[in-house]
Coordinates of C-alpha atoms and ligand atoms in Angstrom, one line a residue:
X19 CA -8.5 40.5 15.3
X20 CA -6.7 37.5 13.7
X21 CA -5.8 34.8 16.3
X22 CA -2.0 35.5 17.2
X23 CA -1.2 32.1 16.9
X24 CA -2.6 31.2 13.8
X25 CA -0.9 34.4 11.8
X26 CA 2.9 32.8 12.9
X27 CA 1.8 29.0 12.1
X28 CA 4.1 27.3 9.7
X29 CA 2.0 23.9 9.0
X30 CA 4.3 21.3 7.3
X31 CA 2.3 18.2 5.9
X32 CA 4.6 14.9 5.2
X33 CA 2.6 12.8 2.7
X34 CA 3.6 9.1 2.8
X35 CA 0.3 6.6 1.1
X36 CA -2.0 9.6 1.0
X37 CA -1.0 11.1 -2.2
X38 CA -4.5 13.1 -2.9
X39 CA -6.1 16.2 -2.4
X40 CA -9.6 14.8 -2.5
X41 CA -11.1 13.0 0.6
X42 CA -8.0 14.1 2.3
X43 CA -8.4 14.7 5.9
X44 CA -4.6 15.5 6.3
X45 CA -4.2 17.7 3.7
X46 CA -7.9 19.3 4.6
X47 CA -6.6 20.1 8.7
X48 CA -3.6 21.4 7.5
X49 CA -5.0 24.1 5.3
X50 CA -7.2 24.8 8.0
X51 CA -4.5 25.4 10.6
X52 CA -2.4 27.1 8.4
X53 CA -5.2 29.7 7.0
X54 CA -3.2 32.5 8.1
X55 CA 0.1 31.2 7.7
X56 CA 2.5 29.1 5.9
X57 CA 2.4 26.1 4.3
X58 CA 5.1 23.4 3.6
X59 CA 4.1 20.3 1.7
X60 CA 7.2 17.5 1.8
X61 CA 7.2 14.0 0.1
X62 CA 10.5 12.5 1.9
X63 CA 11.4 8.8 0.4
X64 CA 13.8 6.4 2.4
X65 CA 12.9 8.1 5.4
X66 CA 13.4 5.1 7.2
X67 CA 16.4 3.9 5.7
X68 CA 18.9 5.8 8.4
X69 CA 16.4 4.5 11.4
X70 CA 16.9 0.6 9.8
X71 CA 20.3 1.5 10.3
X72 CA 20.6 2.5 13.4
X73 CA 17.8 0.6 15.3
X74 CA 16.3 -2.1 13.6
X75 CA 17.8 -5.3 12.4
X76 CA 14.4 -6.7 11.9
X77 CA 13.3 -6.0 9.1
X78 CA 15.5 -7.4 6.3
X79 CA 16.3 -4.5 3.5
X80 CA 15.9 -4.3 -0.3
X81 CA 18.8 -3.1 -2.4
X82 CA 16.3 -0.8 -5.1
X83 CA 13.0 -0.3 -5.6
X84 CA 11.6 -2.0 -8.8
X85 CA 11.5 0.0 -12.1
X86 CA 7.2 -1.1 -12.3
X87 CA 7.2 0.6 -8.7
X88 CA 9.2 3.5 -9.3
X89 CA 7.9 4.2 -12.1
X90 CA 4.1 4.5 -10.4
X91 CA 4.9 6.4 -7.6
X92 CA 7.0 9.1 -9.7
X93 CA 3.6 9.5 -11.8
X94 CA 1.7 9.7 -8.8
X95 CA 3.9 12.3 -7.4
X96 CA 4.0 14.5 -10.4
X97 CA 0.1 14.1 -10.3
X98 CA 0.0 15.2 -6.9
X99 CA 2.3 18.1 -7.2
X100 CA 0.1 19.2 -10.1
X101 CA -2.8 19.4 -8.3
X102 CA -1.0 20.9 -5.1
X103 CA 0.2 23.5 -7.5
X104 CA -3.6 24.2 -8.9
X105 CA -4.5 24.8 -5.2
X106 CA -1.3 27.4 -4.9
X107 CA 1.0 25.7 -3.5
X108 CA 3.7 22.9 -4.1
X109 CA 5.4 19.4 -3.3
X110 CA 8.5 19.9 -1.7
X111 CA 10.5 16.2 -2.3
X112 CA 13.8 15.5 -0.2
X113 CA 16.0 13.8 -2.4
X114 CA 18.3 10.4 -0.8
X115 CA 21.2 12.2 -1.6
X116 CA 23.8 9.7 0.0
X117 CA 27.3 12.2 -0.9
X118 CA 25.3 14.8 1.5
X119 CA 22.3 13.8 3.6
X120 CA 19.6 11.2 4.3
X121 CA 16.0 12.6 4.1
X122 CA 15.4 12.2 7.7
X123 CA 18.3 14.9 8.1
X124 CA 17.1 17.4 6.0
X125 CA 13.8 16.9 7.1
X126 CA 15.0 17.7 10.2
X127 CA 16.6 20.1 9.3
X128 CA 13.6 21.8 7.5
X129 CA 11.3 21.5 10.3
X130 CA 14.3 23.5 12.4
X131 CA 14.9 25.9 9.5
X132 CA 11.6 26.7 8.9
X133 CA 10.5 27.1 12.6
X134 CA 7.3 24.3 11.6
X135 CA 4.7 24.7 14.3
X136 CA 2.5 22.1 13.5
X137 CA 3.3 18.6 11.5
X138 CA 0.1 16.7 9.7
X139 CA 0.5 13.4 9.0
X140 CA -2.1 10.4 7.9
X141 CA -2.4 7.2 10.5
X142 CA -0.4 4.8 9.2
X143 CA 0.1 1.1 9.9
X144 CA 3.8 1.3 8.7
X145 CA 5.6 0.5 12.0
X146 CA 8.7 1.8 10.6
X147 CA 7.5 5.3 9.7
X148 CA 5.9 5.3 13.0
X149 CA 9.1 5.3 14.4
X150 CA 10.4 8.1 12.0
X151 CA 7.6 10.0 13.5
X152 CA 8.7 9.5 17.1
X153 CA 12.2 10.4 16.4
X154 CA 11.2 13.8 14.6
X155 CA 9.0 14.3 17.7
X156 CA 12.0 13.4 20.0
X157 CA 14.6 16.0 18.1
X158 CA 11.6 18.5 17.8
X159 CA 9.4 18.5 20.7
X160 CA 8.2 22.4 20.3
X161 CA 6.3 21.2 17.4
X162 CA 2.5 20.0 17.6
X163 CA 2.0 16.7 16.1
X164 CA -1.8 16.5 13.9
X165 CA -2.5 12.4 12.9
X166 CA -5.4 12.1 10.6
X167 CA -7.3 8.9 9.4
X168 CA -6.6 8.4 5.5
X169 CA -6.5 5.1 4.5
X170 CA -9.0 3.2 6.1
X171 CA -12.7 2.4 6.1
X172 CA -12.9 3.0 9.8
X173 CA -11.2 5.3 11.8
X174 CA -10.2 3.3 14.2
X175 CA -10.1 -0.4 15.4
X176 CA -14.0 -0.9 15.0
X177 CA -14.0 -3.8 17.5
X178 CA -13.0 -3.7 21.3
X179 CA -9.7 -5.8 20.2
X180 CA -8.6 -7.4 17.0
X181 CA -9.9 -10.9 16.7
X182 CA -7.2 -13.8 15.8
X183 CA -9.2 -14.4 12.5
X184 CA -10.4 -12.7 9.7
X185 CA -13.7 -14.6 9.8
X186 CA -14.5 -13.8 13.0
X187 CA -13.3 -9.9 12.3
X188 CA -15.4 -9.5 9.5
X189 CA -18.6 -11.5 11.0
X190 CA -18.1 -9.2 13.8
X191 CA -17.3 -5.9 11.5
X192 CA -20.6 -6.3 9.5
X193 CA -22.9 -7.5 12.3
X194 CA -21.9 -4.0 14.3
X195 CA -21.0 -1.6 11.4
X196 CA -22.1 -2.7 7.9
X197 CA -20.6 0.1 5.2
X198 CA -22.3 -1.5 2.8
X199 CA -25.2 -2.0 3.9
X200 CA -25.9 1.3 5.6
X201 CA -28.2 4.0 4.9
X202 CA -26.4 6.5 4.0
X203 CA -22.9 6.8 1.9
X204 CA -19.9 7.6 3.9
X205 CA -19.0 11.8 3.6
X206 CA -15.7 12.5 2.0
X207 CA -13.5 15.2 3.4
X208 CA -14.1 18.3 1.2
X209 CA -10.8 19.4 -1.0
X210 CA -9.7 22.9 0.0
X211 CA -10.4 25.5 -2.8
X212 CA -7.2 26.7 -1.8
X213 CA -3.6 26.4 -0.3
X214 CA -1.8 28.7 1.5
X215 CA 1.7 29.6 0.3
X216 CA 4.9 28.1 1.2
X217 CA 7.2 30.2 3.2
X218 CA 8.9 33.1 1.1
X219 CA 12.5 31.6 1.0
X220 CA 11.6 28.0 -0.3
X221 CA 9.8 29.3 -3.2
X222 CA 12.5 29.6 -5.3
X223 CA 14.8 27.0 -4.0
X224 CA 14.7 24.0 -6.9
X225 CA 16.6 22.3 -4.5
X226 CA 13.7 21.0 -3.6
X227 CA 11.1 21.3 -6.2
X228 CA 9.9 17.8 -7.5
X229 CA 11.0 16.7 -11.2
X230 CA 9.4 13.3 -12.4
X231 CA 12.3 10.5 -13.3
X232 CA 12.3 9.5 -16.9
X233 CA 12.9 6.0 -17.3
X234 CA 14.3 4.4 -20.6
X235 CA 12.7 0.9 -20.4
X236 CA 9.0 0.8 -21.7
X237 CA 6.2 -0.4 -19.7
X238 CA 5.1 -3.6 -19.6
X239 CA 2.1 -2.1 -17.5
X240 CA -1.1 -2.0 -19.1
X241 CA -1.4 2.1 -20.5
X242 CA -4.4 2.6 -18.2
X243 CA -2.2 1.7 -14.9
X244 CA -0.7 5.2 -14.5
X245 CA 0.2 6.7 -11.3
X246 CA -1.9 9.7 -9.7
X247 CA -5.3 10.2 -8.6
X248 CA -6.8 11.7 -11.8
X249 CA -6.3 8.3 -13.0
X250 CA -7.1 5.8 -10.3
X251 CA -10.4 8.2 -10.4
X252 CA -10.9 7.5 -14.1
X253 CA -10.0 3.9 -13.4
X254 CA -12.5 3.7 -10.7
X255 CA -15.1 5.3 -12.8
X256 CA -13.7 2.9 -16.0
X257 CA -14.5 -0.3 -13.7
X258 CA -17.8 0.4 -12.1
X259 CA -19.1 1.5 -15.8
X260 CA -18.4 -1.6 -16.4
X261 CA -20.6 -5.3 -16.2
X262 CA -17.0 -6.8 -14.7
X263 CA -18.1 -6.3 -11.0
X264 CA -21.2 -7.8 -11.7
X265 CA -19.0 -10.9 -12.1
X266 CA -16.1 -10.1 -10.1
X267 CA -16.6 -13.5 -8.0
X268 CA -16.3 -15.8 -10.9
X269 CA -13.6 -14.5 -12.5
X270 CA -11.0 -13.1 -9.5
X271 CA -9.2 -15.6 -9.2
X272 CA -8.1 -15.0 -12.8
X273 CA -4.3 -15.3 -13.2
X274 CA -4.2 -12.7 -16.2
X275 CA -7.1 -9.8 -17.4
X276 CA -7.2 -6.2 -16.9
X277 CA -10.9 -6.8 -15.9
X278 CA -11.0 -9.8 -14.2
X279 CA -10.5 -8.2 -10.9
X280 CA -10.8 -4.6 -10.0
X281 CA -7.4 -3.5 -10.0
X282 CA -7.8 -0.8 -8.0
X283 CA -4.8 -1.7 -5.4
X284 CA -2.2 -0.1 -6.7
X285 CA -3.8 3.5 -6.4
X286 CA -5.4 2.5 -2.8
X287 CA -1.9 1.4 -1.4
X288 CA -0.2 4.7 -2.0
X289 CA -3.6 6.0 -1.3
X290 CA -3.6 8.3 -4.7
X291 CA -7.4 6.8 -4.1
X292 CA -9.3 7.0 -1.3
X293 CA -10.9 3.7 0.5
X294 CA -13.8 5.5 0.8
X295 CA -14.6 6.9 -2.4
X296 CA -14.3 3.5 -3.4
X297 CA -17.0 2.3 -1.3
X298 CA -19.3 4.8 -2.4
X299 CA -19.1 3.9 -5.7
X300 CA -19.5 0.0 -4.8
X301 CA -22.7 1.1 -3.5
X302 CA -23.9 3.4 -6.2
X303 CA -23.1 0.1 -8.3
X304 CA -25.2 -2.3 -5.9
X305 CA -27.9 0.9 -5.8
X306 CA -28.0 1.3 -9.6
X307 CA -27.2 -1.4 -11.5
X308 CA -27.1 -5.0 -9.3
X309 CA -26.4 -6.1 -5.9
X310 CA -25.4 -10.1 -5.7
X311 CA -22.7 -12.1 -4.2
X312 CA -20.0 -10.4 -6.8
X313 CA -20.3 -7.0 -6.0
X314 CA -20.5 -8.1 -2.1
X315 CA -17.0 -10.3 -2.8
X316 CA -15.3 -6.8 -3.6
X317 CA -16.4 -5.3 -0.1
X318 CA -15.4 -8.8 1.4
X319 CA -12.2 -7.9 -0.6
X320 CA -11.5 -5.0 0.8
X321 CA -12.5 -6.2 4.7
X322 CA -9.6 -7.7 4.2
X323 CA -7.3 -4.5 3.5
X324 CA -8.8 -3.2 6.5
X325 CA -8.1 -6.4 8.7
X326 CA -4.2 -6.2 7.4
X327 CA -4.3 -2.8 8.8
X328 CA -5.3 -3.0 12.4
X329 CA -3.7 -6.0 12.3
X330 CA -0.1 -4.5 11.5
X331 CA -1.3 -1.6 14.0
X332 CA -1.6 -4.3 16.9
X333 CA 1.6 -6.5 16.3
X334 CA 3.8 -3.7 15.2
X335 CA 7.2 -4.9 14.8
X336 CA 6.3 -8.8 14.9
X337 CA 4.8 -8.5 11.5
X338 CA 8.6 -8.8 10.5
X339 CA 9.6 -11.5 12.4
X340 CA 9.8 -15.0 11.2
X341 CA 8.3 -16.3 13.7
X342 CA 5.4 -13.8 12.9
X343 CA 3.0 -13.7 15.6
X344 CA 3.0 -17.7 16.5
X345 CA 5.4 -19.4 19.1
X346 CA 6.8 -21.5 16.3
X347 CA 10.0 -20.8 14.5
X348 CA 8.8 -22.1 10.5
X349 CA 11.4 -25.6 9.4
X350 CA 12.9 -23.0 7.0
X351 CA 16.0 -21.4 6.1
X352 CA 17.9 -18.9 3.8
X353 CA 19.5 -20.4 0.2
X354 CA 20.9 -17.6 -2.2
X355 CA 20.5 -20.3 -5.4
X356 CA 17.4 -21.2 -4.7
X357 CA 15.8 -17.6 -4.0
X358 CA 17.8 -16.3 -6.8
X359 CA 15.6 -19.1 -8.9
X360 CA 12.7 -18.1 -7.2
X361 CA 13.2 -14.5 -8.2
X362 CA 14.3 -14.9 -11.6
X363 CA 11.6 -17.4 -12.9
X364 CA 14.0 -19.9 -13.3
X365 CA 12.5 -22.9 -10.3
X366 CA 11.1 -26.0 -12.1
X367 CA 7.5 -25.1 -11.7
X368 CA 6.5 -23.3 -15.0
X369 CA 3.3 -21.8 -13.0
X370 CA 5.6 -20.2 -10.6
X371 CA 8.0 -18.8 -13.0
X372 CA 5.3 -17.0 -15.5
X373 CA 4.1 -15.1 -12.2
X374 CA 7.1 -14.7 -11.1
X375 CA 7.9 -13.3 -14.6
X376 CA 4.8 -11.0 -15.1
X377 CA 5.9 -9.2 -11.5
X378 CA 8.8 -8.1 -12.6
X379 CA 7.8 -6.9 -16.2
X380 CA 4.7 -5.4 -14.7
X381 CA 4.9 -4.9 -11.2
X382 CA 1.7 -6.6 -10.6
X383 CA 0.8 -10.0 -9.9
X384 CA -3.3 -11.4 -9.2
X385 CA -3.6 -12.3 -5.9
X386 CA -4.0 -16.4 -6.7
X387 CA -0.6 -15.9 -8.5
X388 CA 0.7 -14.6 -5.1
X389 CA -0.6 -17.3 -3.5
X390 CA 1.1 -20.0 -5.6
X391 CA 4.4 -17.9 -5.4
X392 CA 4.2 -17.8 -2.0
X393 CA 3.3 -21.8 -1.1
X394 CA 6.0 -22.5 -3.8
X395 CA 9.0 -20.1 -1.8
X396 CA 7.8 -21.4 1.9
X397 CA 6.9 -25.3 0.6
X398 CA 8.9 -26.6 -2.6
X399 CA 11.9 -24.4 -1.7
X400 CA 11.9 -24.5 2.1
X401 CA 13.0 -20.6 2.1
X402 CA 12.4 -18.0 4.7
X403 CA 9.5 -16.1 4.1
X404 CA 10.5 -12.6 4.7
X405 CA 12.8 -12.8 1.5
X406 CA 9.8 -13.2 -0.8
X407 CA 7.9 -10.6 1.4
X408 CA 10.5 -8.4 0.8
X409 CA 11.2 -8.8 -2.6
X410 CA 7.6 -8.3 -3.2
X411 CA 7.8 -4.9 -1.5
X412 CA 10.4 -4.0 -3.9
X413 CA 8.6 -5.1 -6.4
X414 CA 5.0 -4.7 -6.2
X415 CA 3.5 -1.7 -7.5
X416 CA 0.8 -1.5 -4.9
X417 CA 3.1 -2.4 -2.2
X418 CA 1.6 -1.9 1.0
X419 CA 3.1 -2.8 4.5
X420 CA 0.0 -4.5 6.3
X421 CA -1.3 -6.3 3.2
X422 CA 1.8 -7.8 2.0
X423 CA 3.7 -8.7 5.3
X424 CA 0.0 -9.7 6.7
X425 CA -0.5 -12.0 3.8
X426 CA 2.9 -13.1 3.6
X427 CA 2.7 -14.4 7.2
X428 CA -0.5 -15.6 7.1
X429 CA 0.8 -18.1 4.1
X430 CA 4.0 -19.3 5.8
X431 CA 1.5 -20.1 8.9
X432 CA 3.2 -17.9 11.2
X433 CA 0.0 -15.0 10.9
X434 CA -3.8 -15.2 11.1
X435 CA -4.5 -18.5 9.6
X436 CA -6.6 -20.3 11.9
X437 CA -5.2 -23.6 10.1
X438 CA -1.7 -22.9 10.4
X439 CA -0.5 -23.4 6.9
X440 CA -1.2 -23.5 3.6
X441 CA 0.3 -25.5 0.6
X442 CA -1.0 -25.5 -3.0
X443 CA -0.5 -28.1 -5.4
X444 CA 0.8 -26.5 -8.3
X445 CA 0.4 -29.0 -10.7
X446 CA -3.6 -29.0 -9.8
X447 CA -3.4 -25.1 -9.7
X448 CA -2.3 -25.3 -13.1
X449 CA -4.5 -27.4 -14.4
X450 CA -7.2 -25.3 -13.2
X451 CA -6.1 -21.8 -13.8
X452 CA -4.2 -22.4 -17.1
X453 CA -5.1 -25.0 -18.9
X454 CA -4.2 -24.6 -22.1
X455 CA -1.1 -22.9 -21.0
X456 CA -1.6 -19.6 -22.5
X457 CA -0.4 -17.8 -19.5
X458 CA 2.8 -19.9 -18.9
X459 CA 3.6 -19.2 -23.1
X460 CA 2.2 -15.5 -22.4
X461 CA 5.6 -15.2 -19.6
X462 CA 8.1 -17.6 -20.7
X463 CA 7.2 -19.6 -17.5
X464 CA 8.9 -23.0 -19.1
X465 CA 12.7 -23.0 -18.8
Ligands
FAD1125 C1 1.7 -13.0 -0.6 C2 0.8 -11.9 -0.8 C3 1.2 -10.5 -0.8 C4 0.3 -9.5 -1.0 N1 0.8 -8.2 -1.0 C5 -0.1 -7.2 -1.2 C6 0.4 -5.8 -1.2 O1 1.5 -5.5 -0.9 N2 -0.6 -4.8 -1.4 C7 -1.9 -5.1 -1.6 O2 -2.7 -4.2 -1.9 N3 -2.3 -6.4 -1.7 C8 -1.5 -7.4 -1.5 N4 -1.9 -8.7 -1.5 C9 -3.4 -8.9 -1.6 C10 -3.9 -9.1 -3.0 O3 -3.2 -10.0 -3.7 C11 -4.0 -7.8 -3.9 O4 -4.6 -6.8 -3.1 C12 -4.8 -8.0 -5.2 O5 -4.3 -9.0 -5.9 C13 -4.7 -6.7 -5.9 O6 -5.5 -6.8 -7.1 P1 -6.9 -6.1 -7.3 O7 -6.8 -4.7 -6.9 O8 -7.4 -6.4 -8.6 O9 -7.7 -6.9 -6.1 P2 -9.2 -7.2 -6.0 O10 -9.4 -8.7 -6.1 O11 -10.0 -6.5 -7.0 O12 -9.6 -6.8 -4.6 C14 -10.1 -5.4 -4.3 C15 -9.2 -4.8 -3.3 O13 -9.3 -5.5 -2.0 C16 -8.0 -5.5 -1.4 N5 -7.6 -6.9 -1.3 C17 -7.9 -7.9 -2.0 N6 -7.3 -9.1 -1.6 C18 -6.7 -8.7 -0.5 C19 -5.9 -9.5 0.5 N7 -5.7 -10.8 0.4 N8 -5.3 -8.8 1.5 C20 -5.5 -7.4 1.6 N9 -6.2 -6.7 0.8 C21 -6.8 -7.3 -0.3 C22 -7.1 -4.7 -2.3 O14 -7.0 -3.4 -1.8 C23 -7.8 -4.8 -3.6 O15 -7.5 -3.7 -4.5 C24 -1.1 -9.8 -1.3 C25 -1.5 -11.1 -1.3 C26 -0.6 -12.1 -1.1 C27 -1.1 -13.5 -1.2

């Protein structure tokens, strides 16, 4: 006798950065509960745009997403929604359709419609969406709420409480629970063989059905930075095939190669890849080819995703603030000229202007060229942070909340730098990372 409760469950997943059906945990409970019933998979964009709105002047907001960014996450959704369609089912996108509704209405209005039972959703560190998830739980409170853990090495906090330092986290983190260093590789969530259907009178509503955006301006992007899991897994595989991790130490800091770093962010922000898989394959790497102090810097590297994380889970909406998580308000202010400079490459630092340059062409910048950006906005131009955190998460094509605000703060010394602040020279940063000036020429960096 089939369980009367599982033959009328209507499961509705809402994918936000887990876009992938392999190592899933979300997508994997949800077929689960809904073996007997219905299945309703929703991508909703701008979901918080109606709550920033209404509740929170916080968080300063973006005008449009960048055309890099956009461009990455509309090839990651069409990859999804292929593979959700191999598995029988398919992506159900809400569009921001401002002459009708907001997404967070019809969402709404779906769950009510549809009678959802059950709502999966991945853990996320996005206080924002967290808040989305509280209102739909508010307005629907029939409906049982399933949180899986996605993105992260560790399900949860792996220490008793977060310590104020990265240091001390990751001294900590490896002395109790070393991933790297542990027996055994960490087990992936299997992919379902199959996905139940979506109810009977969605399936041939287009209303809803997702169509990738075509976009006129060619890509600056290198051809191998595509959106979707198929390719952050070829990527993945690309990298690790490679000797460039074996030497990932020396040349990170790098302000301009495809292999000088692993580049695997982009994919592991809107989680098209999965943290884990790409652990595994670190270790394979150390297992089968070389272990030294490179191939350890990318773990180190990506202890410091995870830190981000629990450390935007335990300050929650002070990772907005500009006073971050210190008790000192930063000797800044706000100057439209000079952030309009910033933005548009045009300050008088050539370094900062190339960088700035590549990020918008590309939607990518290396993480020293963040750095100098950063020191440059908060220390030459004396500008509120959270305008260059948040043009970065318009901009960035691995955008991710924790990371980004995290690092932001932690540059303008308002975060988790034990020494409060940090200011480059730029004229010694140049020297060292382009002497010859090839990346500056490369990005049109002099004015
Ligand atoms: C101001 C500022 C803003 C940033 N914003 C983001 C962001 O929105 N999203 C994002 O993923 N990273 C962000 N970073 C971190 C870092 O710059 C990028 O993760 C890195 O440059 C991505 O390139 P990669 O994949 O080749 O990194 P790799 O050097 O190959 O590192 C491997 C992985 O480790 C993680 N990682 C590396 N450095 C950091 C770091 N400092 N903090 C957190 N995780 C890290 C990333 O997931 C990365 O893919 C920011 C850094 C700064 C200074």
């Amino acid at each position: 006798m089939p369980n009367q409760s599982l033959t009328s469950n209507i499961t509705l997943v809402l994918f936000h950065n887990d876009l992938r059906v392999t190592d899933n945990a979300t997508l994997s409970k949800a077929a689960n509960l809904s073996s007997n019933g219905q299945l309703l998979l929703v991508y909703a964009p701008s979901l918080t745009d109606t709550l920033d709105k209404k509740v929170s002047q916080q968080v300063y907001h973006y005008d449009t997403m960048g055309q890099a960014r956009q461009r990455f996450l509309s090839e990651s959704l069409a990859a999804l929604d292929a593979s959700l369609m191999q598995l029988g089912n398919k992506l159900l996108y809400l569009q921001n359709n401002v002459a009708t509704s907001d997404t967070f209405t019809q969402l709404n209005e779906l769950i009510q419609q549809q009678s959802v039972t059950d709502i999966c959703v991945s853990q996320t560190a996005d206080y924002n969406q967290n808040q989305v998830y509280k209102c739909l739980q508010e307005q629907n409170p029939q409906v049982c709420w399933h949180v899986q853990t996605t993105a992260t090495l560790f399900d949860k906090l792996p220490l008793d409480e977060l310590p104020k330092s990265f240091t001390a986290f990751r001294k900590k983190t490896e002395s109790n629970y070393d991933l790297l260093q542990a027996k055994e590789d960490i087990v992936n969530c299997p992919t379902p063989k199959s996905l139940p259907p979506m109810p009977e009178n969605l399936r041939d509503s287009h209303e809803y059905f997702f169509a990738a955006q075509a976009f006129n301006e060619p890509s600056q992007q290198p051809p191998d930075w595509k959106g979707g899991e198929k390719s952050g897994l070829e990527h993945l595989d690309a990298y690790f095939d490679s000797d460039a991790p074996s030497i990932y130490k020396t040349t990170r800091n790098a302000l301009d190669d495809w292999t000088h770093s692993t580049k695997l962010s982009a994919w592991l922000a809107n989680g098209s890849l999965s943290v884990n898989m790409v652990l595994n394959r670190l270790r394979r790497y150390e297992r089968d080819i070389i272990a030294n102090e490179s191939t350890y810097w990318i773990w180190f590297e990506l202890l410091w995703r995870e830190y981000f994380y629990w450390y935007a889970i335990a300050h929650q909406q002070k990772l907005f603030w500009f006073k971050g998580i210190a008790q000192h308000l930063p000797p800044t202010q706000f100057d439209h000229k000079r952030l309009a400079q910033w933005k548009n490459g045009t300050t008088q630092y050539p370094i900062v202007n190339a960088c700035m340059n590549q990020l918008k062409s590309t939607g990518y910048m290396s993480n020293r060229g963040r750095q100098l950006v950063a020191s440059c906005l908060v220390h030459e131009l004396g500008l509120d942070w959270r305008y260059g955190a948040i043009y970065f998460e318009q901009q960035l094509i691995d955008y991710d909340v924790a990371s980004n605000w995290g690092n932001w703060q932690y540059l303008a010394g308002v975060g988790a730098d034990p020494r409060g602040c940090r200011q480059f020279n730029l004229n010694k940063q140049t020297q060292q990372y382009d002497p010859n000036g090839e990346f500056i020429r490369k990005w049109q960096g002099e004015v």
